PDB file of C-alpha atoms in Angstrom:
ATOM      1  CA  MET S1276      17.332  21.511   9.859  1.00 72.00           C
ATOM      2  CA  ALA S1277      16.034  20.515   6.429  1.00 77.00           C
ATOM      3  CA  LYS S1278      13.069  22.383   4.954  1.00 86.00           C
ATOM      4  CA  VAL S1279      10.855  20.515   2.493  1.00 89.00           C
ATOM      5  CA  LEU S1280       8.064  21.996   0.375  1.00 94.00           C
ATOM      6  CA  ILE S1281       5.212  19.568  -0.292  1.00 95.00           C
ATOM      7  CA  ALA S1282       3.033  20.861  -3.122  1.00 95.00           C
ATOM      8  CA  ASP S1283      -0.161  18.834  -3.548  1.00 94.00           C
ATOM      9  CA  ASP S1284      -3.848  19.741  -3.489  1.00 92.00           C
ATOM     10  CA  HIS S1285      -4.851  16.802  -1.270  1.00 91.00           C
ATOM     11  CA  PRO S1286      -4.242  17.616   2.436  1.00 89.00           C
ATOM     12  CA  VAL S1287      -4.301  13.969   3.523  1.00 87.00           C
ATOM     13  CA  PHE S1288      -1.635  13.089   0.962  1.00 88.00           C
ATOM     14  CA  ARG S1289       0.458  16.110   2.019  1.00 90.00           C
ATOM     15  CA  ARG S1290       0.344  14.946   5.629  1.00 88.00           C
ATOM     16  CA  ALA S1291       1.253  11.401   4.610  1.00 87.00           C
ATOM     17  CA  LEU S1292       4.249  12.641   2.612  1.00 87.00           C
ATOM     18  CA  GLY S1293       5.310  14.837   5.520  1.00 87.00           C
ATOM     19  CA  ASP S1294       5.156  11.846   7.870  1.00 86.00           C
ATOM     20  CA  ILE S1295       7.224   9.730   5.473  1.00 84.00           C
ATOM     21  CA  VAL S1296       9.920  12.377   5.025  1.00 82.00           C
ATOM     22  CA  GLY S1297       9.963  12.993   8.784  1.00 82.00           C
ATOM     23  CA  GLN S1298      10.589   9.301   9.414  1.00 81.00           C
ATOM     24  CA  LEU S1299      13.437   9.311   6.894  1.00 76.00           C
ATOM     25  CA  LEU S1300      15.123  12.363   8.452  1.00 71.00           C
ATOM     26  CA  PRO S1301      14.693  11.875  12.216  1.00 67.00           C
ATOM     27  CA  SER S1302      18.214  12.959  13.160  1.00 62.00           C
ATOM     28  CA  THR S1303      18.440  16.152  11.104  1.00 63.00           C
ATOM     29  CA  GLY S1304      15.061  17.612  11.992  1.00 70.00           C
ATOM     30  CA  LEU S1305      12.483  18.683   9.461  1.00 78.00           C
ATOM     31  CA  ALA S1306      10.424  21.762   8.670  1.00 86.00           C
ATOM     32  CA  VAL S1307       7.587  21.187   6.210  1.00 90.00           C
ATOM     33  CA  VAL S1308       5.882  23.947   4.240  1.00 93.00           C
ATOM     34  CA  GLU S1309       2.822  23.159   2.141  1.00 96.00           C
ATOM     35  CA  ALA S1310       1.199  24.439  -1.034  1.00 95.00           C
ATOM     36  CA  ALA S1311      -2.233  23.402  -2.296  1.00 95.00           C
ATOM     37  CA  ASP S1312      -2.289  25.257  -5.621  1.00 95.00           C
ATOM     38  CA  ARG S1313      -0.097  27.086  -8.117  1.00 94.00           C
ATOM     39  CA  THR S1314      -0.364  30.459  -6.378  1.00 95.00           C
ATOM     40  CA  GLN S1315       0.762  29.102  -3.011  1.00 96.00           C
ATOM     41  CA  LEU S1316       3.535  27.112  -4.688  1.00 96.00           C
ATOM     42  CA  PHE S1317       5.146  30.121  -6.339  1.00 95.00           C
ATOM     43  CA  GLU S1318       4.687  32.349  -3.291  1.00 95.00           C
ATOM     44  CA  ILE S1319       6.868  29.894  -1.370  1.00 95.00           C
ATOM     45  CA  VAL S1320       9.357  29.226  -4.178  1.00 94.00           C
ATOM     46  CA  GLU S1321       9.899  32.947  -4.765  1.00 93.00           C
ATOM     47  CA  ASN S1322      10.095  33.998  -1.101  1.00 93.00           C
ATOM     48  CA  ASP S1323      11.424  31.067   0.926  1.00 89.00           C
ATOM     49  CA  ASP S1324      14.548  28.900   0.882  1.00 87.00           C
ATOM     50  CA  VAL S1325      13.737  25.194   0.811  1.00 89.00           C
ATOM     51  CA  ASP S1326      16.043  22.201   0.489  1.00 83.00           C
ATOM     52  CA  LEU S1327      13.701  19.947  -1.487  1.00 86.00           C
ATOM     53  CA  ILE S1328      10.406  20.281  -3.365  1.00 91.00           C
ATOM     54  CA  LEU S1329       7.953  17.389  -3.703  1.00 94.00           C
ATOM     55  CA  LEU S1330       5.704  18.502  -6.543  1.00 95.00           C
ATOM     56  CA  ASP S1331       2.356  17.355  -7.920  1.00 93.00           C
ATOM     57  CA  LEU S1332       2.058  18.480 -11.545  1.00 89.00           C
ATOM     58  CA  CYS S1333      -1.765  18.543 -11.474  1.00 88.00           C
ATOM     59  CA  MET S1334      -2.652  21.011  -8.711  1.00 91.00           C
ATOM     60  CA  PRO S1335      -5.278  23.717  -9.398  1.00 92.00           C
ATOM     61  CA  GLY S1336      -3.910  26.371 -11.733  1.00 93.00           C
ATOM     62  CA  MET S1337      -1.080  24.150 -12.957  1.00 90.00           C
ATOM     63  CA  THR S1338      -0.408  23.303 -16.588  1.00 88.00           C
ATOM     64  CA  GLY S1339       2.255  20.701 -15.775  1.00 85.00           C
ATOM     65  CA  LEU S1340       5.826  20.805 -17.010  1.00 87.00           C
ATOM     66  CA  PRO S1341       5.907  24.599 -17.609  1.00 90.00           C
ATOM     67  CA  GLU S1342       5.670  25.103 -13.835  1.00 92.00           C
ATOM     68  CA  LEU S1343       8.564  22.700 -13.303  1.00 91.00           C
ATOM     69  CA  VAL S1344      10.660  24.712 -15.764  1.00 90.00           C
ATOM     70  CA  ALA S1345       9.647  27.955 -14.029  1.00 92.00           C
ATOM     71  CA  ILE S1346      10.659  26.561 -10.627  1.00 92.00           C
ATOM     72  CA  ARG S1347      14.020  25.452 -12.006  1.00 88.00           C
ATOM     73  CA  ASN S1348      14.557  28.974 -13.370  1.00 87.00           C
ATOM     74  CA  ILE S1349      13.625  30.644 -10.068  1.00 90.00           C
ATOM     75  CA  ALA S1350      15.474  28.212  -7.793  1.00 87.00           C
ATOM     76  CA  PRO S1351      17.967  26.253  -9.918  1.00 82.00           C
ATOM     77  CA  ALA S1352      19.809  24.886  -6.871  1.00 76.00           C
ATOM     78  CA  THR S1353      16.655  23.411  -5.290  1.00 82.00           C
ATOM     79  CA  PRO S1354      16.007  19.773  -6.269  1.00 82.00           C
ATOM     80  CA  VAL S1355      12.467  18.944  -7.392  1.00 87.00           C
ATOM     81  CA  VAL S1356      10.991  15.446  -7.161  1.00 90.00           C
ATOM     82  CA  ILE S1357       7.738  14.908  -9.048  1.00 92.00           C
ATOM     83  CA  ILE S1358       5.088  12.896  -7.200  1.00 90.00           C
ATOM     84  CA  SER S1359       2.175  12.569  -9.590  1.00 86.00           C
ATOM     85  CA  ALA S1360      -0.831  10.485 -10.598  1.00 83.00           C
ATOM     86  CA  ILE S1361       0.564  10.694 -14.136  1.00 80.00           C
ATOM     87  CA  ASP S1362       3.098   7.946 -14.818  1.00 76.00           C
ATOM     88  CA  ASP S1363       3.222   7.995 -18.616  1.00 80.00           C
ATOM     89  CA  THR S1364       6.762   7.201 -19.774  1.00 83.00           C
ATOM     90  CA  THR S1365       6.863  10.210 -22.090  1.00 83.00           C
ATOM     91  CA  ILE S1366       5.877  12.596 -19.281  1.00 85.00           C
ATOM     92  CA  VAL S1367       8.376  10.971 -16.919  1.00 84.00           C
ATOM     93  CA  ASN S1368      11.211  11.419 -19.420  1.00 82.00           C
ATOM     94  CA  GLN S1369      10.152  14.992 -20.200  1.00 85.00           C
ATOM     95  CA  ALA S1370      10.096  15.848 -16.492  1.00 86.00           C
ATOM     96  CA  ILE S1371      13.603  14.469 -16.000  1.00 81.00           C
ATOM     97  CA  ASN S1372      14.827  16.341 -19.069  1.00 80.00           C
ATOM     98  CA  CYS S1373      13.265  19.525 -17.646  1.00 83.00           C
ATOM     99  CA  GLY S1374      15.378  19.168 -14.520  1.00 81.00           C
ATOM    100  CA  ALA S1375      13.387  17.006 -12.096  1.00 84.00           C
ATOM    101  CA  ALA S1376      15.590  15.042  -9.702  1.00 80.00           C
ATOM    102  CA  GLY S1377      13.182  12.092  -9.715  1.00 84.00           C
ATOM    103  CA  PHE S1378       9.645  10.944 -10.538  1.00 89.00           C
ATOM    104  CA  ILE S1379       7.502   8.880  -8.148  1.00 87.00           C
ATOM    105  CA  PRO S1380       3.986   7.749  -9.191  1.00 85.00           C
ATOM    106  CA  LYS S1381       1.139   8.330  -6.730  1.00 83.00           C
ATOM    107  CA  SER S1382      -0.069   4.855  -7.639  1.00 80.00           C
ATOM    108  CA  SER S1383       2.779   3.524  -5.490  1.00 79.00           C
ATOM    109  CA  SER S1384       1.868   2.128  -2.086  1.00 77.00           C
ATOM    110  CA  MET S1385       2.913   4.157   0.961  1.00 77.00           C
ATOM    111  CA  GLU S1386       5.632   1.578   1.578  1.00 80.00           C
ATOM    112  CA  ASP S1387       6.897   1.989  -1.988  1.00 78.00           C
ATOM    113  CA  LEU S1388       6.680   5.794  -1.707  1.00 80.00           C
ATOM    114  CA  ALA S1389       8.805   5.629   1.439  1.00 80.00           C
ATOM    115  CA  ALA S1390      11.323   3.315  -0.232  1.00 79.00           C
ATOM    116  CA  ALA S1391      11.474   5.551  -3.311  1.00 78.00           C
ATOM    117  CA  LEU S1392      12.015   8.725  -1.270  1.00 79.00           C
ATOM    118  CA  LYS S1393      14.672   6.963   0.800  1.00 77.00           C
ATOM    119  CA  GLN S1394      16.435   5.955  -2.403  1.00 72.00           C
ATOM    120  CA  VAL S1395      16.453   9.579  -3.570  1.00 71.00           C
ATOM    121  CA  LEU S1396      17.602  10.925  -0.194  1.00 70.00           C
ATOM    122  CA  ASP S1397      20.356   8.296  -0.063  1.00 68.00           C
ATOM    123  CA  GLY S1398      21.775   9.596  -3.335  1.00 63.00           C
ATOM    124  CA  GLY S1399      20.039   7.199  -5.708  1.00 62.00           C
ATOM    125  CA  VAL S1400      17.591   7.848  -8.527  1.00 67.00           C
ATOM    126  CA  TYR S1401      13.994   6.617  -8.532  1.00 73.00           C
ATOM    127  CA  ILE S1402      12.290   6.736 -11.917  1.00 77.00           C
ATOM    128  CA  PRO S1403       9.587   4.310 -13.114  1.00 70.00           C
ATOM    129  CA  GLY S1404      11.284   1.979 -15.588  1.00 59.00           C
ATOM    130  CA  SER S1405      14.536   3.805 -14.847  1.00 54.00           C
ATOM    131  CA  ASP S1406      16.798   1.474 -16.820  1.00 46.00           C
ATOM    132  CA  GLU S1407      14.660   1.746 -19.949  1.00 39.00           C
ATOM    133  CA  ALA S1408      14.263   5.501 -19.556  1.00 37.00           C
ATOM    134  CA  ARG S1409      18.002   5.972 -19.118  1.00 41.00           C
ATOM    135  CA  GLU S1410      18.674   3.984 -22.296  1.00 38.00           C
ATOM    136  CA  LYS S1411      16.242   6.174 -24.259  1.00 38.00           C
ATOM    137  CA  ARG S1412      17.729   9.417 -22.935  1.00 40.00           C
ATOM    138  CA  GLY S1413      21.349   8.355 -23.142  1.00 41.00           C
ATOM    139  CA  PRO S1414      23.971   9.493 -20.613  1.00 43.00           C
ATOM    140  CA  ALA S1415      24.099  13.216 -19.974  1.00 42.00           C
ATOM    141  CA  GLU S1416      27.403  14.957 -20.552  1.00 40.00           C
ATOM    142  CA  ALA S1417      29.491  16.222 -17.651  1.00 42.00           C
ATOM    143  CA  ASP S1418      29.236  19.757 -19.047  1.00 44.00           C
ATOM    144  CA  ALA S1419      25.497  19.661 -18.166  1.00 66.00           C
ATOM    145  CA  LEU S1420      26.356  19.777 -14.459  1.00 74.00           C
ATOM    146  CA  THR S1421      25.669  23.073 -12.711  1.00 77.00           C
ATOM    147  CA  PRO S1422      28.476  24.913 -10.865  1.00 77.00           C
ATOM    148  CA  ARG S1423      27.094  23.696  -7.518  1.00 81.00           C
ATOM    149  CA  GLN S1424      26.923  20.098  -8.770  1.00 82.00           C
ATOM    150  CA  LEU S1425      30.507  20.394 -10.017  1.00 83.00           C
ATOM    151  CA  ALA S1426      31.524  21.623  -6.561  1.00 85.00           C
ATOM    152  CA  VAL S1427      29.791  18.646  -4.936  1.00 88.00           C
ATOM    153  CA  LEU S1428      31.425  16.256  -7.401  1.00 87.00           C
ATOM    154  CA  GLY S1429      34.832  17.812  -6.752  1.00 84.00           C
ATOM    155  CA  LEU S1430      34.435  17.234  -3.015  1.00 88.00           C
ATOM    156  CA  LEU S1431      33.235  13.681  -3.696  1.00 86.00           C
ATOM    157  CA  SER S1432      36.417  13.142  -5.700  1.00 82.00           C
ATOM    158  CA  ALA S1433      38.394  14.327  -2.678  1.00 82.00           C
ATOM    159  CA  GLY S1434      36.759  11.610  -0.574  1.00 85.00           C
ATOM    160  CA  LYS S1435      34.562  13.941   1.480  1.00 88.00           C
ATOM    161  CA  SER S1436      31.459  12.615   3.244  1.00 90.00           C
ATOM    162  CA  ASN S1437      27.995  14.139   2.808  1.00 88.00           C
ATOM    163  CA  LYS S1438      28.333  15.995   6.117  1.00 88.00           C
ATOM    164  CA  GLU S1439      31.747  17.365   5.138  1.00 91.00           C
ATOM    165  CA  ILE S1440      30.391  18.502   1.763  1.00 90.00           C
ATOM    166  CA  ALA S1441      27.430  20.173   3.483  1.00 87.00           C
ATOM    167  CA  ARG S1442      29.742  22.077   5.832  1.00 89.00           C
ATOM    168  CA  ALA S1443      32.111  23.089   3.038  1.00 90.00           C
ATOM    169  CA  LEU S1444      29.300  24.452   0.842  1.00 87.00           C
ATOM    170  CA  SER S1445      27.085  25.764   3.675  1.00 85.00           C
ATOM    171  CA  ILE S1446      24.109  23.649   2.602  1.00 83.00           C
ATOM    172  CA  SER S1447      22.057  20.960   4.346  1.00 80.00           C
ATOM    173  CA  ASP S1448      22.811  17.232   4.280  1.00 81.00           C
ATOM    174  CA  LEU S1449      19.523  16.744   2.427  1.00 78.00           C
ATOM    175  CA  THR S1450      20.550  19.177  -0.310  1.00 80.00           C
ATOM    176  CA  VAL S1451      23.854  17.323  -0.707  1.00 84.00           C
ATOM    177  CA  LYS S1452      22.020  14.010  -1.092  1.00 81.00           C
ATOM    178  CA  VAL S1453      19.712  15.343  -3.780  1.00 78.00           C
ATOM    179  CA  HIS S1454      22.607  17.023  -5.620  1.00 81.00           C
ATOM    180  CA  ILE S1455      24.329  13.635  -5.664  1.00 83.00           C
ATOM    181  CA  THR S1456      21.120  12.065  -7.002  1.00 78.00           C
ATOM    182  CA  THR S1457      21.048  14.571  -9.853  1.00 77.00           C
ATOM    183  CA  ILE S1458      24.754  14.053 -10.578  1.00 82.00           C
ATOM    184  CA  PHE S1459      24.202  10.289 -10.791  1.00 80.00           C
ATOM    185  CA  ARG S1460      21.287  10.818 -13.192  1.00 74.00           C
ATOM    186  CA  LYS S1461      23.174  13.229 -15.432  1.00 77.00           C
ATOM    187  CA  LEU S1462      26.238  10.997 -15.622  1.00 79.00           C
ATOM    188  CA  GLY S1463      24.198   7.785 -15.972  1.00 76.00           C
ATOM    189  CA  VAL S1464      25.827   6.071 -12.976  1.00 77.00           C
ATOM    190  CA  ALA S1465      24.750   4.463  -9.701  1.00 76.00           C
ATOM    191  CA  THR S1466      27.696   4.902  -7.300  1.00 81.00           C
ATOM    192  CA  ARG S1467      30.103   7.623  -6.183  1.00 83.00           C
ATOM    193  CA  THR S1468      33.091   5.849  -7.709  1.00 83.00           C
ATOM    194  CA  GLN S1469      31.302   5.514 -11.049  1.00 81.00           C
ATOM    195  CA  ALA S1470      30.391   9.216 -10.942  1.00 82.00           C
ATOM    196  CA  ILE S1471      34.006  10.253 -10.388  1.00 81.00           C
ATOM    197  CA  VAL S1472      35.272   7.951 -13.162  1.00 80.00           C
ATOM    198  CA  ALA S1473      32.526   9.051 -15.595  1.00 76.00           C
ATOM    199  CA  PHE S1474      33.204  12.717 -14.909  1.00 74.00           C
ATOM    200  CA  GLN S1475      36.949  12.316 -15.431  1.00 72.00           C
ATOM    201  CA  ARG S1476      36.317  10.394 -18.656  1.00 71.00           C
ATOM    202  CA  GLU S1477      33.939  13.073 -19.977  1.00 65.00           C
ATOM    203  CA  ARG S1478      36.394  15.847 -19.136  1.00 63.00           C
ATOM    204  CA  ALA S1479      39.223  13.964 -20.835  1.00 59.00           C
ATOM    205  CA  GLN S1480      37.124  13.545 -23.981  1.00 57.00           C
ATOM    206  CA  VAL S1481      36.290  17.259 -24.001  1.00 51.00           C
ATOM    207  CA  SER S1482      39.974  18.162 -23.590  1.00 49.00           C
ATOM    208  CA  ASN S1483      40.966  15.897 -26.484  1.00 54.00           C
ATOM    209  CA  ASN S1484      38.394  17.393 -28.882  1.00 52.00           C
TER     210      ASN S1484
END
């Protein structure tokens, strides 16, 4: 069963997000934990194991990106997707560079929110103006991948499915999907085949230097 932390100070929006994620993961089951402010957020992050964090940067007590960095330091293997009323391109790019697995504006309709979350859970990347943002950032190097992401990529290269990767690494299917999303973002690709080719190319370049 996947466990998702929804951190937002608006209870109606938290419930709506929970309903959307529940509809996207009907077969795996879902446990939702909620945080309405910074204190609750870090109590959960520090004491509970979650598979995915949906994070509002503007909850009470929050300063924004520093909390994202702190979460990544406490739980580096837990993917964080920002869902925020702020959709400034600079903030979006900074959030991605700080380790966010995606950025979804609250200004999106519920249908668009659902489509964006589905894209992330299916191993894609949803970032406002993603093509332009990727061009500004440039492709990340393969060396930036974490050990767990390298393990996922290695199993992808061996032709393993998401379920097989989850069993091999003792993680949930949801965690595998978000790891793949992050791998795609870091390598600047959109498919599994492209990720494998890009990784092999990066490693070959490193070996030749």
